[in-house]
XYZ file of C-alpha atoms in Angstrom:
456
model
C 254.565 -6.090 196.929
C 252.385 -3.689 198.453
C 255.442 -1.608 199.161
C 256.434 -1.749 195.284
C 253.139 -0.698 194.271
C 252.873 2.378 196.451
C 256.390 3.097 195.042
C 254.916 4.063 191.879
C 252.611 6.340 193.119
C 255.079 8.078 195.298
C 257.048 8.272 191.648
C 254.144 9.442 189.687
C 252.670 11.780 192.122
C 253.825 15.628 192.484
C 255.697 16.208 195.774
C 256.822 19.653 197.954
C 259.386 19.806 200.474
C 260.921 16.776 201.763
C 259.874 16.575 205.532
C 256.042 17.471 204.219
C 256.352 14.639 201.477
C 257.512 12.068 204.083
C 254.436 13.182 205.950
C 252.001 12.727 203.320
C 253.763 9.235 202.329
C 252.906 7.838 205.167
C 249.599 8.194 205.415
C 248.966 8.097 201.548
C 250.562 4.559 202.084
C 248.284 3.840 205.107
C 245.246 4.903 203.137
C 246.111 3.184 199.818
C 246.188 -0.324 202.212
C 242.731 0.483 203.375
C 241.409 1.191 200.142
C 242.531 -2.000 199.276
C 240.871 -3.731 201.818
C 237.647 -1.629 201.512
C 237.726 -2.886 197.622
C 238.080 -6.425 198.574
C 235.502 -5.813 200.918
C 232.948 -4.394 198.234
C 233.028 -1.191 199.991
C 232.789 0.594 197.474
C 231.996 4.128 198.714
C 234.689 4.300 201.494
C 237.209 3.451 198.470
C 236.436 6.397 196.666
C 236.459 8.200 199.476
C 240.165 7.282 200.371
C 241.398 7.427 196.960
C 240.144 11.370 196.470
C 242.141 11.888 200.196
C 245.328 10.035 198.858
C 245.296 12.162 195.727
C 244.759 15.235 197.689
C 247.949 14.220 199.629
C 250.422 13.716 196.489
C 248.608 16.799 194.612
C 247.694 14.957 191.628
C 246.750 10.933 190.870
C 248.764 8.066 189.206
C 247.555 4.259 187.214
C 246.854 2.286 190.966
C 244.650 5.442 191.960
C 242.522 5.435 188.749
C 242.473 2.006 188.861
C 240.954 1.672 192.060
C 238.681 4.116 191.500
C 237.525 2.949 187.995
C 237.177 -0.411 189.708
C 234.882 0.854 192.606
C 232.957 2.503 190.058
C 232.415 0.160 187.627
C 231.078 -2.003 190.834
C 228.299 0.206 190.871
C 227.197 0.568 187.396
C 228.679 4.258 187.359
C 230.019 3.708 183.576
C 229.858 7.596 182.801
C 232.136 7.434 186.390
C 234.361 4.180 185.144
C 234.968 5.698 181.486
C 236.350 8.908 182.983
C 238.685 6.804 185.472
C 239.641 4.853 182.663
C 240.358 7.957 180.535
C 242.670 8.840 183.866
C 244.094 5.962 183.872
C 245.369 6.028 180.008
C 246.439 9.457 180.406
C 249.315 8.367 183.084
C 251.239 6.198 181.180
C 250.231 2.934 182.674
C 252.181 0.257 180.389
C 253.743 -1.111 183.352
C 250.896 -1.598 185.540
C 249.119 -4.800 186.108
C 245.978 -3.544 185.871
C 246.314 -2.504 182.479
C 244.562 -5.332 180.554
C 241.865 -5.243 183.200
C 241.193 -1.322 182.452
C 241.374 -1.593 178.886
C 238.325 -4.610 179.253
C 236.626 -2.097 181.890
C 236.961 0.802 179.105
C 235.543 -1.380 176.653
C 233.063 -2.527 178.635
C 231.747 1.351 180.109
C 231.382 2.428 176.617
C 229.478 -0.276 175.522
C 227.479 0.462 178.224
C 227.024 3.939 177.687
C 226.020 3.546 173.946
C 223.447 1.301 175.353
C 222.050 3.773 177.574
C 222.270 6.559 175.322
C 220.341 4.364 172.618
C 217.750 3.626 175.573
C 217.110 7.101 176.163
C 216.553 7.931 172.068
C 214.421 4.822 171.864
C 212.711 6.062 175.269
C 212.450 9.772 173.854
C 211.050 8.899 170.622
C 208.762 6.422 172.127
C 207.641 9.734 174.343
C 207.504 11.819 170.941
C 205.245 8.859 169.168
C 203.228 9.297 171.988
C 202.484 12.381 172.284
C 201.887 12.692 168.884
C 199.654 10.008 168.772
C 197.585 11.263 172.063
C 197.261 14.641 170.527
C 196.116 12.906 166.862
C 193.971 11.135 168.891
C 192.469 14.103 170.947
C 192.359 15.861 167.837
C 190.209 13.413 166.636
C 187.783 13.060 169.630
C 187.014 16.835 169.157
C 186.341 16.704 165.764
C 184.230 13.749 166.348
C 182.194 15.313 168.880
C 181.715 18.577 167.134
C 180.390 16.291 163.788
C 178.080 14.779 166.170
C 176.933 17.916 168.319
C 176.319 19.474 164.378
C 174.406 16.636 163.498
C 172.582 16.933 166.870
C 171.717 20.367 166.261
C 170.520 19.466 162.634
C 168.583 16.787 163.810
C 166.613 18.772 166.648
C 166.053 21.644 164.210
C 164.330 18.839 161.749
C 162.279 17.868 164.825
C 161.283 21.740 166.034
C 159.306 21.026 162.557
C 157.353 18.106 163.977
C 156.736 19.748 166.491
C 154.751 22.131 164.995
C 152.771 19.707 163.506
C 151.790 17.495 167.035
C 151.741 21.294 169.269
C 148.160 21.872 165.900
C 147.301 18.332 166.170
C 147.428 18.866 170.626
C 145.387 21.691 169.756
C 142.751 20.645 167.631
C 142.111 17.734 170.356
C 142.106 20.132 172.834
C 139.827 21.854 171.309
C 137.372 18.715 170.737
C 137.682 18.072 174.497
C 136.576 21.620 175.110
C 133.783 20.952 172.795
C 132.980 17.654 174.421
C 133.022 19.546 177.641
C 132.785 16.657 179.842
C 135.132 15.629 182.338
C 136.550 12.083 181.001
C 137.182 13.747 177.929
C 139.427 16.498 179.534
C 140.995 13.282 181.282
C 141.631 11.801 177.789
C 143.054 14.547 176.330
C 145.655 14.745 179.142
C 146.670 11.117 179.072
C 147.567 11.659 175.578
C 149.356 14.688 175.901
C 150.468 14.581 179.503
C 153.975 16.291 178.369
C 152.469 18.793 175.952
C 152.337 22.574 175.792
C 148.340 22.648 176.945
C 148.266 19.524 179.604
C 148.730 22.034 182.770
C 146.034 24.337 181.126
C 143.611 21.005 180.724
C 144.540 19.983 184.127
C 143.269 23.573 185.248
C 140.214 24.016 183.365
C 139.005 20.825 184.526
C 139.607 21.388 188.138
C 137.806 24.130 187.729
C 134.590 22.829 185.923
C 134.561 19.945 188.046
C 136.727 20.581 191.444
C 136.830 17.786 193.765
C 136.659 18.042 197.251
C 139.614 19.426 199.199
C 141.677 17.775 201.897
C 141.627 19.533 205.367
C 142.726 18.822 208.892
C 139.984 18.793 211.725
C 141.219 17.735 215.590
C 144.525 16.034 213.993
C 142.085 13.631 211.298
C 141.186 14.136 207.456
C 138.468 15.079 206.006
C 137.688 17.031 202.951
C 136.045 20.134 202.025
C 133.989 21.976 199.023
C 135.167 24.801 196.930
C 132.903 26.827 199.696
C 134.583 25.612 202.570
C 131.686 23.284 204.067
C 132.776 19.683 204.746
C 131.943 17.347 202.843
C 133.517 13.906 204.088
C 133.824 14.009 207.586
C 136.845 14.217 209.021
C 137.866 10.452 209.958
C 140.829 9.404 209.010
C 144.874 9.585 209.988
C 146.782 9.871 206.499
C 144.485 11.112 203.468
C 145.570 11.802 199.670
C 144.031 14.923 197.805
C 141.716 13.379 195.029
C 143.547 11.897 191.899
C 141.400 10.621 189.046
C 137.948 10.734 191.185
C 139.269 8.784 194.291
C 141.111 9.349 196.954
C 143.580 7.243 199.223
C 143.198 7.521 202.564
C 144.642 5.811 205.743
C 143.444 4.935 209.323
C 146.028 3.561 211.608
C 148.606 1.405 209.116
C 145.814 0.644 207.055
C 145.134 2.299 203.388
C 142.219 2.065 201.501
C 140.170 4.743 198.876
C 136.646 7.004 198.939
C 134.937 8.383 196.199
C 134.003 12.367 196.228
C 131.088 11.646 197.921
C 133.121 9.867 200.911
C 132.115 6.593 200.373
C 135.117 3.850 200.741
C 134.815 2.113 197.428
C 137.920 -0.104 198.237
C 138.529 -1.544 201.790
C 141.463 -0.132 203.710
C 143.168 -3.347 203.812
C 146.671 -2.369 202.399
C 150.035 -1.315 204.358
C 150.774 1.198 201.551
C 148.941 2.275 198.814
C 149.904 5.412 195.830
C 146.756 8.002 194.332
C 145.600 6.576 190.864
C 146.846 7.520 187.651
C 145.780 6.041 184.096
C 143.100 4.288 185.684
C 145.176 2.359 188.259
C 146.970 2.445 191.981
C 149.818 0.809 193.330
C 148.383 -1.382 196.670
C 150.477 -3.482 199.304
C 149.054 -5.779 201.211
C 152.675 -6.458 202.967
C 155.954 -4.478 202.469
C 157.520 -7.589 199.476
C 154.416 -7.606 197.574
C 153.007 -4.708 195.247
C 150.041 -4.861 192.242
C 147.928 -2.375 190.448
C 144.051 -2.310 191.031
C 141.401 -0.395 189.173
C 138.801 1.660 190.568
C 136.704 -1.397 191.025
C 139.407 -2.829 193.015
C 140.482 -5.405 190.705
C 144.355 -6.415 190.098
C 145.715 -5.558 186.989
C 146.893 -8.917 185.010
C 146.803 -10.805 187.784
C 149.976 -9.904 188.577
C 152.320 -8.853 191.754
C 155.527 -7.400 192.061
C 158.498 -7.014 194.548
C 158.070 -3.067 194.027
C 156.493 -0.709 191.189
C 155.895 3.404 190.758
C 152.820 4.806 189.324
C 151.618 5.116 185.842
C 154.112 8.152 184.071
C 152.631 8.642 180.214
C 151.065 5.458 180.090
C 153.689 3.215 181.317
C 154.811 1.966 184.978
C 158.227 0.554 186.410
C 157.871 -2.847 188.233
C 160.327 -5.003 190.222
C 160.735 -8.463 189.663
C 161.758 -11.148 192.295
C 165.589 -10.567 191.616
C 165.106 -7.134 192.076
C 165.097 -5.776 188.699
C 163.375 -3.465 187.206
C 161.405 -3.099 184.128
C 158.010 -1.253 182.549
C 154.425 -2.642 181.889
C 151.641 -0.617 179.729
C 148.011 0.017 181.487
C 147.281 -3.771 180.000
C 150.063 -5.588 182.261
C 151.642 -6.024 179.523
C 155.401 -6.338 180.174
C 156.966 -3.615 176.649
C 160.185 -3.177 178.188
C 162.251 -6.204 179.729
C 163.495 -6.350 183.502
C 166.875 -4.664 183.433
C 167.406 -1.851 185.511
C 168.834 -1.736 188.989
C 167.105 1.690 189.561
C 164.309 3.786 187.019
C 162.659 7.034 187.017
C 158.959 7.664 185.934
C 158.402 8.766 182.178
C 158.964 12.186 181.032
C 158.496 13.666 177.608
C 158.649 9.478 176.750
C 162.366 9.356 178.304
C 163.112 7.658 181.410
C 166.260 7.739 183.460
C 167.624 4.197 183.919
C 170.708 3.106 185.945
C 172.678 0.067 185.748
C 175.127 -1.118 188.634
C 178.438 -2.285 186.850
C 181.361 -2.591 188.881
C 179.328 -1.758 192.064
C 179.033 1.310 190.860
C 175.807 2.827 189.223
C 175.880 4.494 186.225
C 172.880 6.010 184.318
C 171.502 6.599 180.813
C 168.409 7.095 179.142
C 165.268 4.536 177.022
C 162.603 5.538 175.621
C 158.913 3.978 175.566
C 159.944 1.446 172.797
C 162.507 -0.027 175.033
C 165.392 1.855 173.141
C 168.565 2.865 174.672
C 169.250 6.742 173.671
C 172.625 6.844 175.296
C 174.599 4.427 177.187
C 175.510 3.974 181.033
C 177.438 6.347 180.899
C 176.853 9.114 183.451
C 177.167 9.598 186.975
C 173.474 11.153 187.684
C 170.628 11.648 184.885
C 167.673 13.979 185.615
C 164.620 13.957 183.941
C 163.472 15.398 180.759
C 162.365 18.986 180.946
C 161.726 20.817 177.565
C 163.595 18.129 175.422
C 166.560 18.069 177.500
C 168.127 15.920 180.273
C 170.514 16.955 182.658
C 173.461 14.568 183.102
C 176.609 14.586 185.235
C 179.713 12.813 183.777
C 183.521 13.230 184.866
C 182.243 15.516 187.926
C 180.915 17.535 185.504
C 177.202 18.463 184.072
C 175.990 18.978 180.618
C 173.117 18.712 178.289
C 171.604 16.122 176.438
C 168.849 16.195 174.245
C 165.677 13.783 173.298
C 168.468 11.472 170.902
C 170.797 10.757 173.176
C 173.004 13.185 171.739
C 175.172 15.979 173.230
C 173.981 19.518 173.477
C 176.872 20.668 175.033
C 180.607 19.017 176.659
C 180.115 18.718 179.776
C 182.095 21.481 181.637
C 179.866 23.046 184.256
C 179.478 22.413 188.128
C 176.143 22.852 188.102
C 173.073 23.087 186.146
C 169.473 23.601 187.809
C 166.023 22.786 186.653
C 165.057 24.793 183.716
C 162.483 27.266 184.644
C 159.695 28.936 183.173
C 161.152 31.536 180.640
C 162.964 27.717 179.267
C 166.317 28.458 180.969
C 168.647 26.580 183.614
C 171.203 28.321 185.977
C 174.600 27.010 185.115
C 178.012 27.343 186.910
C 181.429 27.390 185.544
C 184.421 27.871 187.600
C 183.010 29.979 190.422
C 180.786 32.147 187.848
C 176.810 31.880 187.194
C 175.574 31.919 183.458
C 171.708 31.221 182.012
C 171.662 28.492 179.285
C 168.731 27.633 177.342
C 167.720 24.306 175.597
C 170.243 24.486 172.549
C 172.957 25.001 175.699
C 173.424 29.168 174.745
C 175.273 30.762 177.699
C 172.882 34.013 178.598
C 173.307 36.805 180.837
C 171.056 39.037 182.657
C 171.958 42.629 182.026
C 169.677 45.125 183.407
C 166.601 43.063 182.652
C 167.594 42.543 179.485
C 169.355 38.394 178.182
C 172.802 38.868 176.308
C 174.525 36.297 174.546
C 177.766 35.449 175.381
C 180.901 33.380 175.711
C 182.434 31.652 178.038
């Protein structure tokens, strides 16, 4: 049988001279036989292989070569590769071959599918398109989102720069009463009101300077302290020593803290492993490294009450730690105004503190305010605080503005932006370059002494 078949492709092939056509019978026959075997064999690769050498041989291809080939490839899913074998196979007048139902059902079979895969790929490139589409209407969207809200931002802080006229008189006039008071709790008054506003440093000042308190110097490695003249005035005594906050000051002999008064008496024992200078009236004492409380200047413990951990008094209020470890802010009552919640705080600023939040054992930060509200969510990476109605925050890997709403002065785009300084402007970098912004988020340069505008 296998002689018959190979026959026909002798018949149907092209041939040249008779001794080189005897040649190339014999081993087209040999390799048909393998091909045959490699087929039944599922080797599929090796049959192609032979049948492109046998049809090199007779110079052109017959029904049995196509037919092995479109078999071979239609083992391997190759339909584009079966349909054009099939297409062969028609093309040689195959009627007699046994194969030919089976081709015709391979045919059938390849082009179905083909038109499957073809429909695929316009579902798959129209699913891309939709896509596309639908990320850039989205995109689209987000922009004009954020630029509504940066406009309303900008809106709403000019409304405010109109308040703010009215509280920088109203700082005045009260400044102006404590002048007229001219006594040193009323300077301290006037500051703990207005501890962020435009004349607190100039207070601070003026009081140090009607009533200075001693100074802190070092004598044969121990503290003392020291009059405006230079004379000592406590004697130097002690191994760690705090300048003078609020009329006391803390100071430390061996692990041991404790306070004096400006005329060097100790007015509360040195019994406590740490200990912070006094602020709003209060300290932060230890008496071991787990346990933390306020005192007054009398020594007694505010509320009754101890913590795992707190910070001094910022504008009136103070973070605290609670036995799981959380944090949250009492007022200079004990009174607890916003609830334990934070994994890490900052002190008050311009009434905005800088909270974080560990989700995902990751922390993230955001901003409250002394009411307990939320201004933004935990949504940044780092949060600085407030300087000149406007926090620093770093989101993405990158740093922007935000302002005293929780809104968005700028997108955040820059690598860097520093601590505004005193002419009300931050260094910024972008992409390798340095630009000046100030608290609206204006790019400035510096040209020949002289601030430019521009764009980046």
């Amino acid at each position: 049988m296998k002689k018959l078949i190979f026959s026909m492709i002798v018949a149907g092939a092209m041939s040249s001279t008779l001794s080189a056509q005897t040649q190339n019978e014999a081993r087209a026959q040999s390799l048909y036989f393998s091909a045959v075997d490699e087929l039944d064999q599922n080797n599929y690769k090796a049959v192609l292989a032979k049948v492109a050498e046998i049809s090199k041989l007779l110079g052109g291809t017959n029904p049995r070569l196509c037919y092995l080939a479109a078999k071979a490839q239609y083992a391997q899913h190759d339909y584009a590769a079966t349909q054009a074998a099939c297409k062969n196979y028609f093309a040689s007048n195959p009627l007699q071959d046994p194969g030919y139902a089976e081709m015709k059902e391979m045919a059938e079979v390849a082009a179905s599918e083909l038109e499957a895969v073809a429909r695929r790929q316009r579902e798959d490139a129209e699913a891309r398109r939709n896509a596309e589409a639908e990320k850039v209407r989205q995109e689209q969207e987000e922009a004009a989102a954020f630029a509504k809200r940066m406009q309303e931002s900008a809106d709403r802080r000019a409304q405010d720069a109109e308040l703010q006229k009215l509280r920088d008189e109203r700082e005045a006039s009260e400044y102006k009463a404590a002048q007229t008071a001219n006594t040193k709790s009323a300077y301290q008054d006037f500051i703990y009101k207005f501890p962020s506003g435009k004349l607190a440093a100039e207070a601070k000042a003026e009081m140090l300077r009607k009533w200075p308190s001693p100074t802190r110097t070092l004598k044969n490695n121990k503290y003392g302290y020291v009059d405006k003249s230079g004379k000592m005035v406590i004697k130097a005594a002690y191994d760690n020593a705090s300048e003078f906050s609020e009329g006391l000051a803390r100071v430390g002999k061996g692990n041991r803290y404790g306070f004096i008064n400006e005329e060097g008496k100790v007015v509360i024992p040195l019994n406590y492993v740490a200990a912070s200078n006094f602020a709003y009236g209060y300290a932060i004492v230890k008496p071991d490294v787990n346990t933390a409380f306020f005192i007054n200047k009398n020594g007694d413990v505010l509320g009754n009450t101890s913590y795992k951990d707190a910070k001094s008094f910022s504008e009136g209020l103070a973070a605290v730690q609670d036995q799981y470890y959380m944090y949250g802010f009492v007022d200079t009552k004990g009174n607890v105004v916003i609830d334990y919640q934070f994994n890490e705080v900052s002190w008050f600023k311009e009434g905005i503190a800088a909270v974080g939040k560990s989700e995902g054992g990751k922390m993230k930060y955001g901003y409250v305010d002394k009411e307990g509200t939320m201004l933004t969510g935990f949504e940044f990476q780092e949060a600085k605080d407030f300087q000149n109605g406007v926090g620093r925050v770093k989101k993405d890997g990158k740093y922007g503005l935000v302002d005293k709403f929780g809104n968005p002065i700028t997108t955040y785009e820059y690598d860097y932006i520093s601590d505004f300084g005193n002419d009300g402007l931050a260094i910024a970098k972008k992409a390798g370059f340095e630009v000046l912004l100030d608290v609206e988020g204006r790019p400035w340069a510096r040209v020949n002494g002289k601030l430019i505008k521009i764009k980046l």
